[in-house]
Coordinates of C-alpha atoms in Angstrom, one line a residue:
S155 CA 0.2 -0.1 0.3
M156 CA 1.1 3.6 -0.1
V157 CA 1.2 4.1 3.8
E158 CA 3.4 1.2 3.6
G159 CA 5.6 2.1 0.9
M160 CA 6.3 5.6 2.5
D161 CA 6.4 4.3 6.0
G162 CA 3.0 5.9 6.7
Y163 CA 2.1 4.1 9.8
Q164 CA 5.2 6.0 11.0
H165 CA 4.6 9.8 10.6
P166 CA 4.2 11.9 13.2
L167 CA 0.9 13.0 12.3
L168 CA -1.1 10.0 13.3
A169 CA 0.5 9.8 15.9
A170 CA -0.9 13.3 16.3
Y171 CA -4.5 11.3 15.9
F172 CA -4.4 7.8 16.6
S173 CA -3.6 5.7 20.2
P174 CA 0.1 3.3 19.1
E175 CA -2.4 0.4 19.7
E176 CA -4.5 1.7 17.0
L177 CA -1.7 2.2 14.7
A178 CA -0.3 -1.2 15.2
S179 CA -3.9 -2.5 14.2
L180 CA -3.5 -0.5 11.0
R181 CA -0.5 -2.4 10.3
Q182 CA -2.2 -5.3 11.4
L183 CA -5.5 -4.9 9.3
W184 CA -2.7 -4.6 6.0
A185 CA -0.1 -7.4 6.8
N186 CA -3.8 -9.4 7.3
R187 CA -4.9 -8.5 4.3
Q188 CA -4.8 -11.7 2.3
S189 CA -5.8 -14.1 5.3
V190 CA -8.6 -11.8 5.2
V191 CA -9.4 -11.6 1.0
N192 CA -8.7 -15.8 1.9
R193 CA -11.6 -15.8 4.9
L194 CA -14.4 -13.8 1.9
A195 CA -13.4 -16.3 -0.5
Q196 CA -15.2 -19.4 1.5
L197 CA -18.5 -17.1 1.9
P198 CA -21.6 -17.3 0.2
K199 CA -21.0 -15.2 -3.5
T200 CA -23.6 -13.2 -5.7
V201 CA -23.1 -10.4 -8.3
C202 CA -22.5 -7.0 -6.4
H203 CA -22.2 -3.6 -7.7
L204 CA -19.6 -2.7 -5.1
D205 CA -19.1 1.0 -5.6
A206 CA -23.3 1.2 -4.4
H207 CA -23.2 4.7 -2.1
R208 CA -25.7 7.4 -2.8
G209 CA -23.5 8.8 -5.7
N210 CA -24.7 6.7 -7.4
L211 CA -27.7 6.5 -7.2
S212 CA -31.0 8.2 -8.9
W213 CA -34.7 7.3 -8.4
Q214 CA -36.5 7.4 -12.1
G215 CA -40.0 7.6 -11.0
E216 CA -40.4 4.7 -8.7
D217 CA -37.9 3.0 -10.3
L218 CA -34.2 3.1 -8.9
A219 CA -31.6 3.4 -11.1
M220 CA -28.2 2.1 -10.6
L221 CA -24.5 4.3 -12.1
D222 CA -20.9 3.9 -12.6
W223 CA -20.3 0.0 -12.4
A224 CA -16.8 -0.4 -13.1
F225 CA -16.5 -2.3 -10.0
V226 CA -19.3 -4.4 -10.6
G227 CA -18.7 -8.5 -9.9
V228 CA -18.2 -11.7 -7.5
G229 CA -18.4 -10.9 -4.2
A230 CA -19.2 -12.6 -1.1
L231 CA -23.1 -11.7 0.6
G232 CA -22.1 -8.7 2.2
E233 CA -20.1 -6.6 0.9
E234 CA -22.0 -4.7 -1.2
L235 CA -23.4 -3.5 2.4
A236 CA -19.5 -2.6 3.3
A237 CA -18.8 -0.3 0.0
F238 CA -22.5 1.4 0.7
V239 CA -21.7 2.0 4.7
G240 CA -18.4 2.7 3.7
A241 CA -18.1 5.0 0.6
S242 CA -21.4 6.8 1.8
L243 CA -19.1 7.8 4.7
L244 CA -16.2 8.2 3.4
L245 CA -17.6 10.4 0.6
D246 CA -19.1 12.5 3.2
F247 CA -23.9 12.0 2.6
V248 CA -24.0 10.7 5.5
P249 CA -22.9 12.1 8.8
L250 CA -20.3 10.2 10.6
A251 CA -22.4 10.5 14.1
E252 CA -24.9 8.3 11.8
A253 CA -23.1 6.0 11.3
D254 CA -24.0 3.5 13.5
Q255 CA -28.3 4.0 12.2
L256 CA -27.2 4.2 8.5
E257 CA -25.5 0.9 9.3
Q258 CA -28.5 -0.8 10.3
V259 CA -31.2 1.0 8.5
A260 CA -28.6 -0.5 5.3
F261 CA -28.2 -4.1 7.0
A262 CA -32.3 -4.5 7.8
G263 CA -33.0 -3.5 4.1
Y264 CA -30.4 -5.7 2.5
L265 CA -32.1 -8.9 4.7
A266 CA -34.9 -8.1 3.6
G267 CA -34.0 -7.8 0.5
L268 CA -32.1 -10.9 0.4
R269 CA -35.1 -12.8 2.5
A270 CA -37.8 -11.6 -0.2
A271 CA -35.5 -12.7 -3.1
G272 CA -35.5 -16.6 -1.0
W273 CA -32.0 -16.4 -0.2
G274 CA -32.7 -18.5 4.0
G275 CA -29.2 -18.5 4.4
E276 CA -26.8 -17.7 7.8
E277 CA -27.1 -14.1 8.7
A278 CA -23.9 -14.3 10.6
L279 CA -22.1 -15.1 6.9
I280 CA -23.7 -11.6 6.3
E281 CA -22.4 -9.4 9.2
E282 CA -19.0 -12.1 8.7
A283 CA -18.2 -10.2 5.1
Y284 CA -19.0 -6.9 6.1
R285 CA -16.7 -6.8 8.5
C286 CA -14.3 -8.2 6.9
V287 CA -14.6 -6.2 4.1
M288 CA -15.8 -2.7 6.0
P289 CA -12.4 -2.2 7.3
L290 CA -9.8 -3.6 4.7
R291 CA -11.4 -1.6 1.7
F292 CA -11.8 2.2 3.6
A293 CA -9.2 2.5 6.5
P294 CA -6.0 1.6 4.6
M295 CA -7.0 4.5 1.7
S296 CA -8.6 6.5 4.4
V297 CA -4.9 6.9 6.2
A298 CA -3.1 7.5 2.5
S299 CA -6.2 10.4 1.7
M300 CA -4.9 11.5 5.3
L301 CA -1.7 11.4 5.0
R302 CA -1.8 12.7 1.5
T303 CA -4.3 15.9 2.8
A304 CA -1.7 16.8 5.3
V305 CA 1.5 16.7 2.9
D306 CA 0.6 17.9 -0.1
P307 CA -0.7 21.6 -0.1
T308 CA -2.7 21.9 -3.3
Y309 CA -4.9 18.9 -2.1
A310 CA -5.4 20.4 1.3
A311 CA -6.4 23.6 -0.2
E312 CA -8.8 21.8 -2.8
W313 CA -10.4 19.9 0.4
E314 CA -10.8 23.1 2.8
Q315 CA -12.3 24.6 -0.4
K316 CA -14.4 21.7 -1.1
T317 CA -15.4 21.4 2.5
G318 CA -15.2 25.0 3.3
K319 CA -13.7 23.2 6.5
P320 CA -10.0 24.1 8.3
L321 CA -7.3 21.6 7.8
A322 CA -7.1 20.0 11.4
D323 CA -11.3 19.6 10.9
I324 CA -10.6 17.5 7.6
L325 CA -8.2 15.2 9.7
A326 CA -9.9 14.8 12.7
H327 CA -12.5 13.9 10.3
R328 CA -11.0 11.4 8.6
A329 CA -9.4 10.0 11.8
G330 CA -13.2 9.3 13.1
L331 CA -14.1 7.9 10.2
I332 CA -11.4 5.6 10.4
R333 CA -11.2 4.2 13.7
F334 CA -15.4 3.6 12.6
Y335 CA -14.2 1.1 9.8
L336 CA -11.3 -0.2 12.4
S337 CA -14.4 -0.9 14.8
R338 CA -16.5 -3.1 12.2
L339 CA -13.1 -5.8 12.3
P340 CA -14.4 -9.2 13.1
D341 CA -14.8 -10.5 16.3
G342 CA -11.0 -10.8 17.8
E343 CA -9.7 -8.4 16.1
E344 CA -11.0 -5.7 17.7
L345 CA -8.8 -2.5 19.3
V346 CA -6.8 -3.3 22.5

């Protein structure tokens, strides 16, 4: 990863936002990525959009259209939930303060849709896929973005203009997102 390549987990900026235990969890998450991918490969599969956040969904009358199919592919049941919740938070379609509520509503709707389609499998498999994908897909990428924002003045200025917030607020928000993503690690891998 870009973060690992630049030894970013040792960057002083991260030490200002994360505890040593949180930084260790980030490093461990990346180091264990292959075992996570291997576990996902064992879970039930379906076709996934894999980028179905609010910005890629559009109502066309009473029909919901999904846009931007660049990431479509086979994924584990529940992987789509991680993409939806993670990207909706990352792209600021939903405030971080509402993350738990977004997650609950998304899970309920997803499970209801699966049940309506005739799926009778275990709900725990959906949650396991979600917990595998969420941290791995979004935490390292968010750390890289946080570091780039801190070290690249042009990039930082773009984000300040886009959000209307000062750099310190942007970085604190990203740190909060990363903590949320890490909090979804599979059981037995939570932060100490």
